XYZ file of C-alpha atoms in Angstrom:
444
model
C 123.081 103.845 91.004
C 124.064 106.652 94.261
C 124.866 103.965 96.948
C 126.496 104.361 99.765
C 128.023 101.191 102.068
C 128.023 103.450 105.519
C 126.205 102.011 108.059
C 122.499 103.220 108.332
C 122.790 105.313 105.243
C 120.121 105.462 103.484
C 120.088 103.413 100.058
C 116.543 103.533 98.911
C 116.091 100.914 95.879
C 113.449 98.907 94.850
C 114.788 95.597 94.548
C 112.424 92.498 93.821
C 114.414 89.445 93.727
C 117.113 86.753 95.054
C 115.707 83.053 95.788
C 113.060 84.144 97.470
C 111.976 86.540 94.634
C 111.889 90.064 97.402
C 110.219 93.212 95.803
C 112.866 95.631 98.233
C 114.408 99.015 98.751
C 117.615 99.394 100.394
C 117.152 102.872 102.816
C 118.557 103.604 106.290
C 118.526 104.513 109.283
C 119.794 108.055 108.733
C 120.955 110.882 111.006
C 119.135 109.458 113.856
C 122.604 107.572 115.129
C 124.969 110.264 115.669
C 128.605 108.865 115.277
C 129.625 109.349 118.550
C 126.013 106.692 119.866
C 126.956 104.473 116.797
C 130.624 104.067 117.541
C 129.471 103.560 121.280
C 127.132 100.752 120.514
C 129.383 98.691 117.482
C 130.069 96.175 119.179
C 126.799 95.908 121.366
C 124.356 93.089 120.028
C 121.842 95.184 122.051
C 121.898 98.016 119.302
C 121.485 95.706 116.222
C 117.643 93.839 118.444
C 116.904 97.600 119.220
C 117.800 99.236 115.526
C 116.073 95.900 113.691
C 112.763 96.387 115.983
C 112.650 100.411 115.536
C 112.794 100.005 111.361
C 110.070 97.405 111.323
C 108.533 99.936 113.796
C 108.880 102.749 110.756
C 107.838 100.584 107.608
C 106.081 97.593 108.129
C 103.043 97.404 105.604
C 101.005 96.118 108.205
C 100.892 98.647 111.216
C 99.042 95.528 113.354
C 102.358 94.140 113.218
C 100.275 90.756 112.472
C 98.466 91.607 115.469
C 100.570 91.431 117.423
C 101.580 94.582 120.164
C 104.776 96.197 118.594
C 105.630 97.924 121.817
C 105.175 95.077 123.515
C 108.074 92.892 121.798
C 110.647 96.225 122.419
C 110.362 96.298 125.856
C 111.070 92.082 125.724
C 113.875 92.718 123.045
C 114.988 95.042 125.542
C 114.236 93.251 128.925
C 117.277 90.312 127.904
C 121.074 90.703 127.783
C 122.714 89.715 124.692
C 126.109 87.476 124.947
C 126.545 87.437 121.811
C 125.656 88.805 118.154
C 124.856 85.047 117.391
C 122.195 85.276 120.347
C 120.802 88.480 119.096
C 120.716 87.703 115.708
C 119.071 84.442 116.461
C 116.538 86.896 118.762
C 115.881 89.056 115.562
C 114.604 85.855 113.718
C 112.537 84.835 116.004
C 110.814 87.902 116.933
C 110.443 88.544 112.712
C 109.067 85.142 112.912
C 106.238 86.739 114.523
C 105.457 89.008 111.588
C 104.349 86.189 109.581
C 105.582 87.631 106.319
C 108.646 84.999 104.313
C 109.887 88.244 102.670
C 110.200 90.722 106.152
C 113.775 88.786 106.954
C 117.470 89.612 108.606
C 120.720 88.886 106.928
C 123.833 87.826 108.939
C 126.903 90.226 107.624
C 127.610 87.441 104.902
C 124.309 86.946 103.721
C 124.136 90.779 103.430
C 126.905 91.454 101.010
C 125.891 88.289 98.733
C 122.317 89.934 98.286
C 123.972 93.812 97.714
C 127.021 92.093 95.027
C 124.061 90.233 93.408
C 121.925 93.232 93.099
C 124.549 95.176 91.685
C 125.649 92.687 88.964
C 128.971 93.270 89.568
C 131.462 90.925 91.204
C 135.570 91.031 92.366
C 137.006 88.797 90.049
C 138.691 87.901 86.171
C 136.086 87.474 83.938
C 135.101 84.194 83.192
C 132.114 82.024 82.888
C 132.560 78.289 83.558
C 131.294 75.132 83.661
C 132.043 71.394 85.070
C 132.290 69.299 82.285
C 131.488 65.530 83.769
C 132.768 63.848 80.829
C 136.412 65.283 81.460
C 135.926 65.282 85.462
C 137.485 69.490 84.945
C 136.736 72.788 85.377
C 136.040 73.905 82.503
C 135.565 77.380 80.536
C 132.930 78.470 78.678
C 133.579 82.327 78.164
C 136.208 85.041 79.065
C 133.411 88.158 78.967
C 134.372 90.773 77.129
C 137.616 93.422 78.225
C 138.487 91.007 81.036
C 141.398 90.742 82.526
C 140.897 86.511 81.564
C 139.637 87.785 77.920
C 143.082 89.963 77.653
C 145.443 87.146 78.745
C 144.489 84.835 76.115
C 142.405 82.602 77.763
C 139.440 80.853 75.730
C 136.061 78.769 76.059
C 137.070 74.998 76.336
C 140.577 76.120 78.195
C 140.417 73.832 81.008
C 141.545 75.492 84.833
C 143.647 73.132 85.941
C 144.676 74.691 88.955
C 144.151 78.184 91.459
C 146.525 79.805 92.806
C 148.369 75.837 92.889
C 145.371 73.929 94.259
C 144.820 70.970 91.932
C 140.867 71.759 90.664
C 139.772 67.955 89.548
C 136.556 67.255 90.679
C 136.246 70.569 92.536
C 132.608 71.891 92.164
C 131.764 75.607 91.124
C 131.480 76.964 94.126
C 134.290 75.929 95.222
C 136.551 77.240 92.572
C 134.423 80.658 92.427
C 135.306 81.418 95.913
C 139.290 80.899 95.059
C 138.561 82.721 91.786
C 136.420 85.665 93.839
C 138.470 88.288 95.641
C 139.911 91.358 96.743
C 140.201 94.039 93.338
C 143.543 94.534 92.422
C 144.923 91.424 94.247
C 146.778 88.416 92.022
C 145.772 85.045 90.972
C 147.041 82.438 89.031
C 145.731 80.102 86.756
C 146.877 76.650 85.303
C 145.609 76.266 81.945
C 145.532 73.110 79.478
C 144.374 74.120 76.650
C 143.834 70.955 73.708
C 146.605 70.431 71.624
C 148.696 72.148 74.115
C 151.268 71.394 77.337
C 149.271 73.166 80.404
C 150.959 76.638 80.965
C 150.083 79.267 83.951
C 148.707 82.963 83.575
C 148.081 85.955 85.989
C 146.040 87.849 86.361
C 144.392 90.485 88.545
C 141.395 91.156 89.773
C 138.778 93.865 88.668
C 135.401 94.741 89.706
C 133.473 92.718 86.745
C 129.767 93.618 84.915
C 127.555 90.367 85.111
C 126.336 89.740 82.279
C 122.673 89.877 82.857
C 121.413 90.187 79.608
C 121.968 87.913 76.310
C 120.542 88.521 72.954
C 120.764 86.799 69.587
C 119.641 87.355 65.812
C 117.612 84.534 64.931
C 116.366 84.886 61.152
C 113.344 82.558 60.901
C 113.223 82.510 56.694
C 112.171 85.545 55.935
C 111.862 86.448 59.455
C 114.565 88.287 61.470
C 113.620 88.150 64.695
C 115.412 89.740 68.259
C 115.866 86.938 70.446
C 117.212 88.558 73.988
C 117.270 86.127 77.221
C 117.343 88.346 80.832
C 118.358 86.410 83.661
C 118.140 88.429 86.483
C 116.821 92.765 86.760
C 120.381 93.788 88.551
C 122.401 97.377 88.529
C 123.499 97.121 85.004
C 120.090 94.829 83.836
C 118.320 98.435 82.202
C 121.504 99.583 80.490
C 121.889 95.840 79.170
C 119.054 95.806 77.759
C 118.810 99.378 76.319
C 122.057 97.990 73.964
C 120.510 94.411 73.094
C 117.203 96.470 71.832
C 119.121 99.543 70.231
C 121.694 97.032 68.355
C 118.904 94.032 67.355
C 117.262 97.340 66.115
C 120.165 98.446 63.917
C 119.911 94.746 62.684
C 116.278 95.539 61.604
C 114.283 92.655 63.140
C 110.644 92.613 62.475
C 109.679 91.199 66.157
C 111.307 90.329 69.404
C 110.802 87.512 71.883
C 111.955 88.543 75.320
C 112.499 85.771 77.614
C 112.241 85.815 81.541
C 112.190 82.235 82.299
C 113.819 81.545 85.803
C 114.470 85.225 86.152
C 113.974 85.709 89.566
C 113.124 89.653 89.631
C 115.584 91.788 90.965
C 115.849 96.086 91.265
C 112.396 97.186 91.240
C 114.002 100.341 89.387
C 115.629 98.096 86.737
C 112.005 96.789 85.640
C 110.210 100.571 85.680
C 113.223 101.112 82.917
C 112.601 98.335 81.016
C 108.839 98.169 80.752
C 109.216 101.960 79.311
C 111.664 100.913 76.746
C 109.182 98.610 74.797
C 105.519 100.983 76.182
C 105.495 104.012 75.376
C 102.279 105.078 76.818
C 99.973 104.031 79.806
C 100.782 102.611 83.353
C 103.770 100.302 84.448
C 102.899 99.892 88.175
C 100.968 101.617 91.477
C 102.476 100.853 95.106
C 100.509 100.780 97.961
C 102.194 101.548 101.367
C 100.973 101.119 105.332
C 99.160 104.438 104.862
C 97.125 103.430 102.135
C 99.170 105.923 99.996
C 99.391 104.800 96.136
C 102.341 105.788 93.550
C 101.685 104.940 89.985
C 104.783 104.475 87.701
C 103.588 105.458 84.063
C 105.257 104.788 80.904
C 106.969 108.536 79.086
C 107.169 108.003 75.588
C 110.788 106.578 75.349
C 110.273 103.389 74.313
C 113.012 102.050 72.319
C 111.000 99.859 69.467
C 107.053 99.283 68.756
C 107.854 96.098 66.974
C 105.337 92.591 68.107
C 106.659 91.441 71.299
C 106.687 87.974 72.941
C 107.162 87.519 76.829
C 108.268 83.575 77.521
C 107.571 82.650 80.871
C 107.779 80.612 83.615
C 106.891 79.198 87.648
C 109.881 80.583 88.602
C 108.844 84.253 86.433
C 109.045 86.463 90.229
C 108.463 89.804 91.263
C 110.129 92.180 89.006
C 110.291 89.592 85.906
C 105.754 90.338 87.389
C 105.700 93.881 86.879
C 108.067 93.537 83.855
C 105.120 90.657 82.482
C 102.074 92.127 83.931
C 102.908 95.877 82.562
C 102.962 95.034 78.941
C 100.507 91.914 79.299
C 98.006 94.258 80.773
C 98.886 97.315 77.581
C 98.712 94.922 74.933
C 101.543 95.431 74.188
C 103.275 92.099 74.475
C 101.941 88.590 74.190
C 103.044 86.179 77.217
C 103.522 82.729 76.421
C 103.991 79.963 79.084
C 103.087 78.847 82.762
C 101.568 80.829 85.220
C 104.210 82.836 87.256
C 105.448 82.494 90.720
C 103.430 85.457 91.994
C 104.811 87.814 94.492
C 103.843 91.203 94.814
C 105.025 93.265 97.894
C 108.170 95.418 97.839
C 110.390 95.588 100.564
C 112.831 97.598 102.085
C 116.081 96.669 102.642
C 118.721 98.248 105.180
C 122.442 97.354 106.331
C 122.829 97.813 110.570
C 125.945 98.701 111.745
C 127.589 95.840 112.033
C 127.482 94.832 108.769
C 124.413 92.418 108.639
C 120.926 93.985 107.187
C 117.163 93.443 107.343
C 114.259 93.290 104.539
C 111.257 94.561 105.427
C 107.857 94.755 103.352
C 106.523 98.030 102.643
C 104.129 97.949 100.261
C 101.802 96.275 97.948
C 101.680 96.511 94.225
C 99.513 95.986 90.961
C 99.665 95.551 87.701
C 98.129 97.918 84.974
C 94.662 96.748 85.484
C 94.740 96.428 89.509
C 95.554 93.516 89.539
C 96.648 91.796 92.814
C 99.279 88.483 91.440
C 100.339 88.150 94.991
C 100.055 83.718 95.209
C 98.314 84.108 92.147
C 101.116 84.812 89.520
C 99.847 86.141 86.118
C 98.407 84.127 83.821
C 99.907 83.920 80.214
C 98.108 84.343 77.239
C 98.854 81.410 75.696
C 99.215 78.219 78.369
C 101.955 76.103 77.234
C 103.144 73.507 79.131
C 106.404 71.061 78.515
C 106.342 67.377 78.698
C 108.872 65.785 81.309
C 111.116 64.793 78.159
C 111.169 68.563 76.440
C 111.949 70.171 79.934
C 114.811 66.987 80.280
C 116.080 68.403 77.045
C 116.325 71.894 77.901
C 118.053 71.428 81.411
C 120.238 69.761 79.748
C 121.174 71.761 76.768
C 120.829 74.985 77.264
C 122.452 76.223 73.770
C 118.645 74.923 72.591
C 116.913 77.828 74.282
C 115.334 80.707 72.186
C 115.896 78.037 69.043
C 113.624 76.361 66.574
C 114.224 73.242 69.482
C 112.156 75.745 72.378
C 108.833 74.849 72.530
C 108.397 78.275 74.024
C 110.327 79.956 71.182
C 108.417 77.723 68.466
C 104.707 79.054 70.337
C 106.342 82.548 70.200
C 107.083 82.496 66.687
C 103.280 81.178 65.955
C 102.010 83.823 68.527
C 103.774 87.267 66.652
C 102.113 86.253 63.656
C 98.382 85.806 65.420
C 98.640 88.429 68.222
C 96.924 92.047 67.606
C 99.097 93.964 69.218
C 97.903 97.666 70.319
C 98.830 100.274 68.212
C 101.762 102.324 68.823
C 101.111 105.624 69.182
C 103.105 108.702 67.136
C 107.406 108.835 68.166
C 108.115 112.738 69.046
C 111.143 112.577 67.021
C 112.463 115.175 68.680
C 112.377 113.251 71.816
C 115.118 111.222 72.717
C 115.085 107.792 74.504
C 116.529 108.084 78.756
C 119.794 107.399 79.716
C 120.656 104.097 82.269
C 118.563 105.188 85.057
C 119.705 106.253 88.211
C 117.989 104.246 92.010
C 117.159 107.049 94.885
C 119.034 105.207 97.376
């Protein structure tokens, strides 16, 4: 990913996701602001206000700006004096509310940093997954990630974190612990670790950049059938390469079919969803986007599929945005059978911009449609097989996430049956001279 962290740098990346299921592209103000002007206005709250106005003026998908006189809005904004950044932020948020678009939104520096960290798929830390054990009331290691400082230091699943840099963790929640564990790359962190049958011990770890795993996969042997189960949590900057590895390794184990679990996946990078669609789909349309001027761009598969094995996709009402692009592409091309409940219903593309003071703004710039031309906005994708869980089944999965993708998971069990019954599109003959494409690059 060709990301640039410079103010006003062009970050053109399609993003669909996060908590509100945004589809966005990171872009920038460009050369309109020369370095000298930027330096002079860096501390001017009014500069941020005007920058946001200009970006919306240039890109917003509705050229009527929700029936507002956008030039009058600018005059009103610039006629005020802002005594602080917070006052400017309040004015920006109020103006954006006038667009009546929940996806066009302002982010303060902390919120913008959180978004870019999420989409990059990387964090600065030690490489552990933790949970709060309700029985012991203690933070417990679920997993030490491969090749991480934690794994190299010998930290194991089941270890308890008793203190972080000398601060006791008993009754500490996951968010508080994460803030203490994350930090600047190269800095040192000390954990006090408890292990069953041993005296507690201290471990010194050096924080490094950690690639967050968003893809989990396993071979499931169901009688004589070999099923490749893949769960994709979000479409981050590393999702495509992780998906490529999952498909390739499961193919090497000679699976007969695949189950792709997108339940609860809020979205992420548009480019990641397109590249992942190409791994499953050898030919056919993937998605069509339409901008404010009616300009249309159709994205298609390019005969680089990694497998043509039967595929079932699991979705729910929290499967959104990038998840819906991938699901819509494979469903419309009859490449997969979709099982679950109607998806979230988000078909708008945003452009995310870094502003001069480290804050950011997301602006809706386009609308997207599935290969059959379906507008899913506020409607969602209707599964081929509708499956509602009972309250008891939902509680069981919520309290026992390890049951996901097993025969005790009603979605997965239904997928096994559907894979035997569904009539899939016939795979195209593969060109043996054509190699799968490498990890996807974002145009920023």
